[in-house]
Structures are given as C-alpha cells and as structure tokens.
Amino acid sequence: MNPTSPHPLPRRTWRRTRPRPASAATLVLSLIALVLGLSPAPAQAASLLQVTGFGSNPGNLQMFQYAPDNLPSGAPLVVALHGCTQSAGDYYSHSGWPKYADTYGFAVVFPQTTSSNNANSCFNWFQSSDYTRGQGEALSIKQMVDYAKSHYGSDSSRVYVTGLSAGGAMTSVMLADYPDVFAGGAIDSGIPAGCATNLSSGLTCQNSAVSKTPAQWGDAVRSASGGWGGPWPRVAIWQGTGDTTVNPANATEERDQWTDVWGISRTPSSTTTLTGGTTQAVYNDPNGKPAVETFSVSGMAHGLAVNPGSGTDQCGSTGTYYLNYICSSYWTAKFWGLDGAGGGGTGSLPAPAGLTVTGTTDTTVALAWSAVTGAASYNVYRGGSKVGSATGTSYTDTGLGSGTKYTYTVAAVDSGGAVGTRSSAVAATTTGYQPQCFTDNNYNQVAAGRAHQSLGYVYANGSDQNMGLYNVAVTHTLEETSSGYYVIADSGCPS
C-alpha cells in the first residue's frame, strides 16, 4: 500500500492460467513452437486471459479477464484491484473471486499496474492525474469496464468494484469518480476517497488516518463524481483491527463518507457476529435495504480475509497478505446480491420462492414460482435485466437463441408499484443449436477455444480437421454445427 517504501509482499510471477506445473509434453511442444517460429500456446477458455486494445489507456494499465464458460449475456461484472507489488494473477489465484464467478455467473476484470507506473506496482490512488474522473488510471479502469460490457453483454446496472490495500484505495476513487458506472463496491484495507492529493498526504492517510466531518467526506465524493445526484453505489468496508499498515481508523472515516453520501444514520441498523471474529454492521437506506456495511475482523493484520475450503462461504487460498479468517469475497458478493438472493428491490415484499424452469424449446423458456401475499404482479428478469411481467405465477420468455444458457430471477410488485426482493436465480438452456461462423487467424481461433494446436499445427475442435500452421498468417472460417463442434467452412456459412 505504501507508495514510497517497498511493500513487504514478495514479488510473484504472473501466470495466464490456473497455476500448475508444466508437463514434459507441454515443454516439448513449446520448444517445437519456438523452432517453427510460432508463438507459445495461449491460455484456454475459463482461465485468466490478457486483453489488449481495450481503449486509449491513458493510465498505462494492463487488463486481464476471467469469464466462466457459457456466460450468458446480461450477467454482472466485477472489477478486482490488486495491492502493491501484487499482480492480476496473484489476486486471481488467492482472492476467491473466480469461484463465485463460476458459482453465480459473472465476469471478473483484473486490472494490473506495473513498476513503470509505480516503483512498487501500486495503483496511484494518491496522484491527481490518476485519481481524477476522466484521467489516467481511473479512466483506464473505466475503459476496461466499457470493453467488458460490449464484449460480454454485461448488465450495466450490475457492475461492481473491489480491491485490497492500494487497490482498496483505488476502489474508493472509482466509486467516487464513477457512481454512474458502479452499482456497488468493497473497500478492503483501503483509504477514503479524497483523502490524499499527493504522495506526502497519501502517507499520512495510510499511517495516521485523517479525521474529517462526515459532510466533508461526503463532499469529496460529490465533487469527484462530476455532479452526479444518485443513485449511489452500495459500499462494503473491510478492515482488520490489527492492521499496522493501514490505520484501522480509516474504516470509520469510510463509513462516515458513504453514510453521508447516502444521507443515512451512522448508527447501525443491525449488528451481527460472523465467523473468523468478524463483526458485520449494516446501515440501511430509507427503504430498509443495506446501503453501507462494515466488516471488522478482530486481530487481523493487513490483508484480504480469505477462508480456504469447499463450503459455499469458503474461498481463496492463504499467502502473504491473504489471511485465514473469513471469505470476504463471499460476503461481498452476497451484499451485492450476486448470489441471486437479493438486490434490485425497494419494496417490502419478500422474494418469490420456488422459481423453477417448467419447459424449454429452441426459442422459449417457461417459468413458474410460488405466489407472494400482497403481490399485484411480478417482474421477470433475464440476466439481471427486466424482460417482462406477469399477474400470475408463471411466465414464458420468447425470442431466445437456440442452445443458449440464460439465468432468471423474479420479484413481486405491490399495488403501489414498489418492487420487492428478487428470488434466487435459476438457469435454463434452450434446445437445439443455431450454427455460428467465426473467421479469424489460426492463433486467434485457438485462443478463442474453437481449435487446438499440436506439434505446430492447428485442428478444429470436434472435427479435428487440419487447419494448417499455428500462426497468424493462416486464416480460416469455422462453423460451429453443434456446441463445441467446429468444421472448416471457408466456402461459405449460413447467414
């Protein structure tokens, strides 16, 4: 986190796929590729991949992404920011976010800075050219969001940002600069927005914390946002009480900042004791929905709270600054409603129970659910976006693509039009398959998961047709005739 002194976290080597030792066969293939003058094999689907050309990138950052296989359009998007001397790969490997991306169905963008930006690879949260809306690193991260939304069809109303240490401080920056982009955030061992204006004041914020009135903190957000009037992001704040790197008093200042922005009381609406010595305090908005939550982890030093294991509420792996207390990523995802159990409603009606898929065709999905007392109608959401409404307890979604996976939730609406809590999500895949065609060079066909390479040659997945040398000079059109089965179709494809 410290912008001048070396961060105690040891440097790690970035990996483009899930960490695993290279096999002898992989090494042989790599040597053959080098002899043939070919590029190394790229990472496959459902792994951490680098994206280039995502925008003008004024902050000179790198973009990495993780997207589960068969991610439907309209899914949420999470941006996860690493700490000083860490990398996108390091955060990907330890934080637990890939687990919940797979479980709940959303994409994750992992921005990465380098030593050319900052000697310790910190995000420059304290530097005006990087923390100002429309400039530097802040704009680069926003451009990554724009890229992900356009390529994955991510739901623009469900974009979230989180980060650790310097990444936590940069999370504060992004929430203040772009409340029109982010629906929520989670600041882990971070700094309030607007605390620092240069290197020296950044050190003061980090080591001693800066005390301001809630209104002063709130004004810092309102000023940074460019005149945004709401709605405001819902913010979770994580802090270890034993942190000697970032003064724990910063968590209180962050709470004051965001409760003032929301115009709500600094007295918790509820307080709960969680695992790992964690105390959760909830600050509700005027409609009784959590707007700000704080998670104080007793005795935890500087780092991200993880809790390795196979349970739903367990995640991540331990390491330097990844500390075994509680899975912060699980509770953050739950707070944002990514688990499908909440979010999106302002009314008092409960979530409909028993949402099920009652039938599918190649273009339709039929749904049914249990009635909610007091409901005048029900909103139906596909991938987080409303697609229709019903006065009864069933609905058929039409005009869908064949052989495509979709996710649905339902919310009850009272007679006054107030929308209640959304149901748990269900997934449905339409029948049949609509052939698709992809024209690209052999290298990119492999990178996209439509083909594979062996001994310097490329073969179409499924049909195993030989496509020629593994390089960017050879181009083919592949037709996907069924899910995951590709044939060469250079002579033409169905329109």
mmCIF file of N, CA and C in Angstrom, residues 105-180:
data_model
loop_
_atom_site.group_PDB
_atom_site.id
_atom_site.type_symbol
_atom_site.label_atom_id
_atom_site.label_comp_id
_atom_site.label_asym_id
_atom_site.label_seq_id
_atom_site.Cartn_x
_atom_site.Cartn_y
_atom_site.Cartn_z
ATOM 1 N N GLY A 105 -22.238 -16.880 -11.804
ATOM 2 C CA GLY A 105 -22.342 -16.495 -13.193
ATOM 3 C C GLY A 105 -22.082 -15.024 -13.467
ATOM 4 N N PHE A 106 -20.827 -14.593 -13.392
ATOM 5 C CA PHE A 106 -20.456 -13.229 -13.765
ATOM 6 C C PHE A 106 -19.000 -13.214 -14.226
ATOM 7 N N ALA A 107 -18.624 -12.172 -14.911
ATOM 8 C CA ALA A 107 -17.250 -11.996 -15.379
ATOM 9 C C ALA A 107 -16.469 -11.138 -14.383
ATOM 10 N N VAL A 108 -15.153 -11.321 -14.360
ATOM 11 C CA VAL A 108 -14.285 -10.529 -13.485
ATOM 12 C C VAL A 108 -13.167 -9.909 -14.324
ATOM 13 N N VAL A 109 -12.960 -8.630 -14.154
ATOM 14 C CA VAL A 109 -11.831 -7.925 -14.766
ATOM 15 C C VAL A 109 -10.800 -7.669 -13.676
ATOM 16 N N PHE A 110 -9.559 -8.031 -13.959
ATOM 17 C CA PHE A 110 -8.449 -7.814 -13.024
ATOM 18 C C PHE A 110 -7.488 -6.796 -13.648
ATOM 19 N N PRO A 111 -7.630 -5.503 -13.352
ATOM 20 C CA PRO A 111 -6.643 -4.528 -13.840
ATOM 21 C C PRO A 111 -5.283 -4.783 -13.194
ATOM 22 N N GLN A 112 -4.239 -4.412 -13.889
ATOM 23 C CA GLN A 112 -2.892 -4.591 -13.349
ATOM 24 C C GLN A 112 -2.042 -3.376 -13.676
ATOM 25 N N THR A 113 -1.343 -2.881 -12.661
ATOM 26 C CA THR A 113 -0.354 -1.835 -12.888
ATOM 27 C C THR A 113 1.029 -2.456 -12.829
ATOM 28 N N THR A 114 2.028 -1.707 -13.164
ATOM 29 C CA THR A 114 3.389 -2.240 -13.230
ATOM 30 C C THR A 114 4.363 -1.272 -12.582
ATOM 31 N N SER A 115 5.604 -1.698 -12.473
ATOM 32 C CA SER A 115 6.641 -0.854 -11.870
ATOM 33 C C SER A 115 6.942 0.373 -12.719
ATOM 34 N N SER A 116 6.559 0.350 -14.004
ATOM 35 C CA SER A 116 6.774 1.548 -14.828
ATOM 36 C C SER A 116 5.813 2.665 -14.434
ATOM 37 N N ASN A 117 4.682 2.315 -13.844
ATOM 38 C CA ASN A 117 3.737 3.310 -13.325
ATOM 39 C C ASN A 117 4.089 3.732 -11.910
ATOM 40 N N ASN A 118 4.517 2.770 -11.120
ATOM 41 C CA ASN A 118 4.801 2.993 -9.711
ATOM 42 C C ASN A 118 5.883 1.997 -9.330
ATOM 43 N N ALA A 119 6.905 2.455 -8.608
ATOM 44 C CA ALA A 119 8.054 1.610 -8.297
ATOM 45 C C ALA A 119 7.663 0.314 -7.611
ATOM 46 N N ASN A 120 6.558 0.331 -6.867
ATOM 47 C CA ASN A 120 6.114 -0.852 -6.133
ATOM 48 C C ASN A 120 4.849 -1.456 -6.720
ATOM 49 N N SER A 121 4.550 -1.092 -7.972
ATOM 50 C CA SER A 121 3.360 -1.611 -8.666
ATOM 51 C C SER A 121 2.076 -1.341 -7.879
ATOM 52 N N CYS A 122 1.991 -0.147 -7.291
ATOM 53 C CA CYS A 122 0.771 0.290 -6.626
ATOM 54 C C CYS A 122 -0.087 1.064 -7.627
ATOM 55 N N PHE A 123 -1.396 0.969 -7.506
ATOM 56 C CA PHE A 123 -2.252 1.918 -8.209
ATOM 57 C C PHE A 123 -2.036 3.293 -7.588
ATOM 58 N N ASN A 124 -2.004 4.319 -8.411
ATOM 59 C CA ASN A 124 -1.671 5.669 -7.944
ATOM 60 C C ASN A 124 -2.905 6.406 -7.442
ATOM 61 N N TRP A 125 -3.491 5.912 -6.371
ATOM 62 C CA TRP A 125 -4.707 6.467 -5.789
ATOM 63 C C TRP A 125 -4.488 7.855 -5.182
ATOM 64 N N PHE A 126 -3.242 8.240 -4.968
ATOM 65 C CA PHE A 126 -2.889 9.497 -4.300
ATOM 66 C C PHE A 126 -2.442 10.567 -5.284
ATOM 67 N N GLN A 127 -2.443 10.274 -6.575
ATOM 68 C CA GLN A 127 -1.888 11.168 -7.592
ATOM 69 C C GLN A 127 -3.039 11.742 -8.430
ATOM 70 N N SER A 128 -3.144 13.065 -8.474
ATOM 71 C CA SER A 128 -4.315 13.702 -9.083
ATOM 72 C C SER A 128 -4.501 13.334 -10.554
ATOM 73 N N SER A 129 -3.398 13.120 -11.271
ATOM 74 C CA SER A 129 -3.518 12.772 -12.690
ATOM 75 C C SER A 129 -4.086 11.376 -12.896
ATOM 76 N N ASP A 130 -4.134 10.563 -11.825
ATOM 77 C CA ASP A 130 -4.665 9.204 -11.916
ATOM 78 C C ASP A 130 -5.957 9.001 -11.136
ATOM 79 N N TYR A 131 -6.256 9.872 -10.156
ATOM 80 C CA TYR A 131 -7.476 9.657 -9.386
ATOM 81 C C TYR A 131 -8.636 10.568 -9.819
ATOM 82 N N THR A 132 -8.439 11.373 -10.844
ATOM 83 C CA THR A 132 -9.482 12.295 -11.295
ATOM 84 C C THR A 132 -10.337 11.643 -12.384
ATOM 85 N N ARG A 133 -11.641 11.831 -12.286
ATOM 86 C CA ARG A 133 -12.563 11.303 -13.297
ATOM 87 C C ARG A 133 -12.129 11.741 -14.699
ATOM 88 N N GLY A 134 -12.083 10.783 -15.621
ATOM 89 C CA GLY A 134 -11.735 11.088 -16.993
ATOM 90 C C GLY A 134 -10.254 11.191 -17.251
ATOM 91 N N GLN A 135 -9.421 10.793 -16.282
ATOM 92 C CA GLN A 135 -7.980 10.911 -16.451
ATOM 93 C C GLN A 135 -7.273 9.634 -16.000
ATOM 94 N N GLY A 136 -6.082 9.427 -16.520
ATOM 95 C CA GLY A 136 -5.124 8.457 -16.015
ATOM 96 C C GLY A 136 -5.672 7.071 -15.727
ATOM 97 N N GLU A 137 -5.217 6.518 -14.609
ATOM 98 C CA GLU A 137 -5.582 5.154 -14.256
ATOM 99 C C GLU A 137 -7.082 4.987 -14.060
ATOM 100 N N ALA A 138 -7.733 5.984 -13.493
ATOM 101 C CA ALA A 138 -9.177 5.891 -13.274
ATOM 102 C C ALA A 138 -9.906 5.700 -14.604
ATOM 103 N N LEU A 139 -9.506 6.439 -15.626
ATOM 104 C CA LEU A 139 -10.144 6.306 -16.931
ATOM 105 C C LEU A 139 -9.794 4.973 -17.574
ATOM 106 N N SER A 140 -8.559 4.510 -17.405
ATOM 107 C CA SER A 140 -8.183 3.207 -17.969
ATOM 108 C C SER A 140 -9.075 2.099 -17.406
ATOM 109 N N ILE A 141 -9.324 2.121 -16.105
ATOM 110 C CA ILE A 141 -10.175 1.101 -15.486
ATOM 111 C C ILE A 141 -11.600 1.215 -16.008
ATOM 112 N N LYS A 142 -12.082 2.435 -16.174
ATOM 113 C CA LYS A 142 -13.420 2.625 -16.721
ATOM 114 C C LYS A 142 -13.502 2.101 -18.152
ATOM 115 N N GLN A 143 -12.446 2.271 -18.918
ATOM 116 C CA GLN A 143 -12.423 1.747 -20.280
ATOM 117 C C GLN A 143 -12.458 0.217 -20.292
ATOM 118 N N MET A 144 -11.836 -0.407 -19.294
ATOM 119 C CA MET A 144 -11.917 -1.864 -19.180
ATOM 120 C C MET A 144 -13.361 -2.313 -18.949
ATOM 121 N N VAL A 145 -14.076 -1.561 -18.128
ATOM 122 C CA VAL A 145 -15.488 -1.860 -17.890
ATOM 123 C C VAL A 145 -16.273 -1.736 -19.192
ATOM 124 N N ASP A 146 -16.035 -0.664 -19.938
ATOM 125 C CA ASP A 146 -16.738 -0.461 -21.208
ATOM 126 C C ASP A 146 -16.455 -1.610 -22.171
ATOM 127 N N TYR A 147 -15.203 -2.051 -22.219
ATOM 128 C CA TYR A 147 -14.832 -3.158 -23.099
ATOM 129 C C TYR A 147 -15.573 -4.426 -22.691
ATOM 130 N N ALA A 148 -15.563 -4.737 -21.394
ATOM 131 C CA ALA A 148 -16.217 -5.957 -20.921
ATOM 132 C C ALA A 148 -17.716 -5.925 -21.198
ATOM 133 N N LYS A 149 -18.341 -4.770 -20.996
ATOM 134 C CA LYS A 149 -19.776 -4.669 -21.257
ATOM 135 C C LYS A 149 -20.085 -4.913 -22.731
ATOM 136 N N SER A 150 -19.238 -4.387 -23.616
ATOM 137 C CA SER A 150 -19.514 -4.545 -25.042
ATOM 138 C C SER A 150 -19.217 -5.956 -25.528
ATOM 139 N N HIS A 151 -18.233 -6.645 -24.909
ATOM 140 C CA HIS A 151 -17.868 -7.981 -25.376
ATOM 141 C C HIS A 151 -18.637 -9.100 -24.686
ATOM 142 N N TYR A 152 -19.039 -8.892 -23.444
ATOM 143 C CA TYR A 152 -19.789 -9.922 -22.731
ATOM 144 C C TYR A 152 -21.270 -9.605 -22.619
ATOM 145 N N GLY A 153 -21.653 -8.401 -23.016
ATOM 146 C CA GLY A 153 -23.044 -8.006 -22.819
ATOM 147 C C GLY A 153 -23.378 -7.870 -21.354
ATOM 148 N N SER A 154 -22.402 -7.487 -20.534
ATOM 149 C CA SER A 154 -22.611 -7.378 -19.082
ATOM 150 C C SER A 154 -23.709 -6.382 -18.772
ATOM 151 N N ASP A 155 -24.466 -6.667 -17.717
ATOM 152 C CA ASP A 155 -25.560 -5.813 -17.273
ATOM 153 C C ASP A 155 -24.972 -4.514 -16.717
ATOM 154 N N SER A 156 -25.221 -3.401 -17.385
ATOM 155 C CA SER A 156 -24.632 -2.124 -16.969
ATOM 156 C C SER A 156 -25.145 -1.657 -15.615
ATOM 157 N N SER A 157 -26.263 -2.210 -15.149
ATOM 158 C CA SER A 157 -26.787 -1.826 -13.840
ATOM 159 C C SER A 157 -26.205 -2.668 -12.713
ATOM 160 N N ARG A 158 -25.357 -3.650 -13.061
ATOM 161 C CA ARG A 158 -24.766 -4.518 -12.037
ATOM 162 C C ARG A 158 -23.266 -4.669 -12.288
ATOM 163 N N VAL A 159 -22.566 -3.540 -12.204
ATOM 164 C CA VAL A 159 -21.115 -3.508 -12.305
ATOM 165 C C VAL A 159 -20.566 -3.100 -10.942
ATOM 166 N N TYR A 160 -19.583 -3.835 -10.440
ATOM 167 C CA TYR A 160 -19.079 -3.642 -9.083
ATOM 168 C C TYR A 160 -17.551 -3.581 -9.095
ATOM 169 N N VAL A 161 -16.990 -2.973 -8.048
ATOM 170 C CA VAL A 161 -15.537 -2.845 -7.969
ATOM 171 C C VAL A 161 -15.085 -3.122 -6.544
ATOM 172 N N THR A 162 -13.947 -3.813 -6.421
ATOM 173 C CA THR A 162 -13.382 -4.139 -5.123
ATOM 174 C C THR A 162 -11.870 -4.150 -5.233
ATOM 175 N N GLY A 163 -11.184 -4.053 -4.099
ATOM 176 C CA GLY A 163 -9.733 -4.086 -4.139
ATOM 177 C C GLY A 163 -9.127 -4.087 -2.748
ATOM 178 N N LEU A 164 -7.871 -4.506 -2.677
ATOM 179 C CA LEU A 164 -7.126 -4.624 -1.430
ATOM 180 C C LEU A 164 -6.050 -3.556 -1.339
ATOM 181 N N SER A 165 -5.932 -2.914 -0.172
ATOM 182 C CA SER A 165 -4.829 -2.006 0.132
ATOM 183 C C SER A 165 -4.796 -0.851 -0.871
ATOM 184 N N ALA A 166 -3.745 -0.724 -1.678
ATOM 185 C CA ALA A 166 -3.748 0.323 -2.709
ATOM 186 C C ALA A 166 -4.896 0.102 -3.681
ATOM 187 N N GLY A 167 -5.237 -1.179 -3.931
ATOM 188 C CA GLY A 167 -6.411 -1.481 -4.736
ATOM 189 C C GLY A 167 -7.699 -1.079 -4.042
ATOM 190 N N GLY A 168 -7.705 -1.151 -2.700
ATOM 191 C CA GLY A 168 -8.858 -0.680 -1.934
ATOM 192 C C GLY A 168 -8.997 0.823 -2.004
ATOM 193 N N ALA A 169 -7.867 1.522 -1.908
ATOM 194 C CA ALA A 169 -7.887 2.977 -2.038
ATOM 195 C C ALA A 169 -8.343 3.380 -3.439
ATOM 196 N N MET A 170 -7.902 2.611 -4.456
ATOM 197 C CA MET A 170 -8.325 2.900 -5.825
ATOM 198 C C MET A 170 -9.800 2.562 -6.010
ATOM 199 N N THR A 171 -10.300 1.587 -5.266
ATOM 200 C CA THR A 171 -11.737 1.296 -5.282
ATOM 201 C C THR A 171 -12.519 2.509 -4.805
ATOM 202 N N SER A 172 -12.059 3.134 -3.733
ATOM 203 C CA SER A 172 -12.701 4.365 -3.253
ATOM 204 C C SER A 172 -12.719 5.423 -4.351
ATOM 205 N N VAL A 173 -11.600 5.547 -5.063
ATOM 206 C CA VAL A 173 -11.505 6.514 -6.154
ATOM 207 C C VAL A 173 -12.546 6.223 -7.225
ATOM 208 N N MET A 174 -12.635 4.961 -7.635
ATOM 209 C CA MET A 174 -13.551 4.597 -8.721
ATOM 210 C C MET A 174 -15.004 4.808 -8.318
ATOM 211 N N LEU A 175 -15.352 4.492 -7.082
ATOM 212 C CA LEU A 175 -16.724 4.702 -6.614
ATOM 213 C C LEU A 175 -17.076 6.184 -6.585
ATOM 214 N N ALA A 176 -16.111 7.021 -6.202
ATOM 215 C CA ALA A 176 -16.356 8.463 -6.151
ATOM 216 C C ALA A 176 -16.384 9.074 -7.550
ATOM 217 N N ASP A 177 -15.473 8.642 -8.410
ATOM 218 C CA ASP A 177 -15.382 9.193 -9.761
ATOM 219 C C ASP A 177 -16.535 8.742 -10.648
ATOM 220 N N TYR A 178 -16.939 7.483 -10.497
ATOM 221 C CA TYR A 178 -17.891 6.890 -11.437
ATOM 222 C C TYR A 178 -19.068 6.211 -10.742
ATOM 223 N N PRO A 179 -19.821 6.953 -9.928
ATOM 224 C CA PRO A 179 -21.022 6.349 -9.328
ATOM 225 C C PRO A 179 -22.090 6.047 -10.375
ATOM 226 N N ASP A 180 -21.933 6.613 -11.565
ATOM 227 C CA ASP A 180 -22.834 6.305 -12.674
ATOM 228 C C ASP A 180 -22.473 4.989 -13.354
#
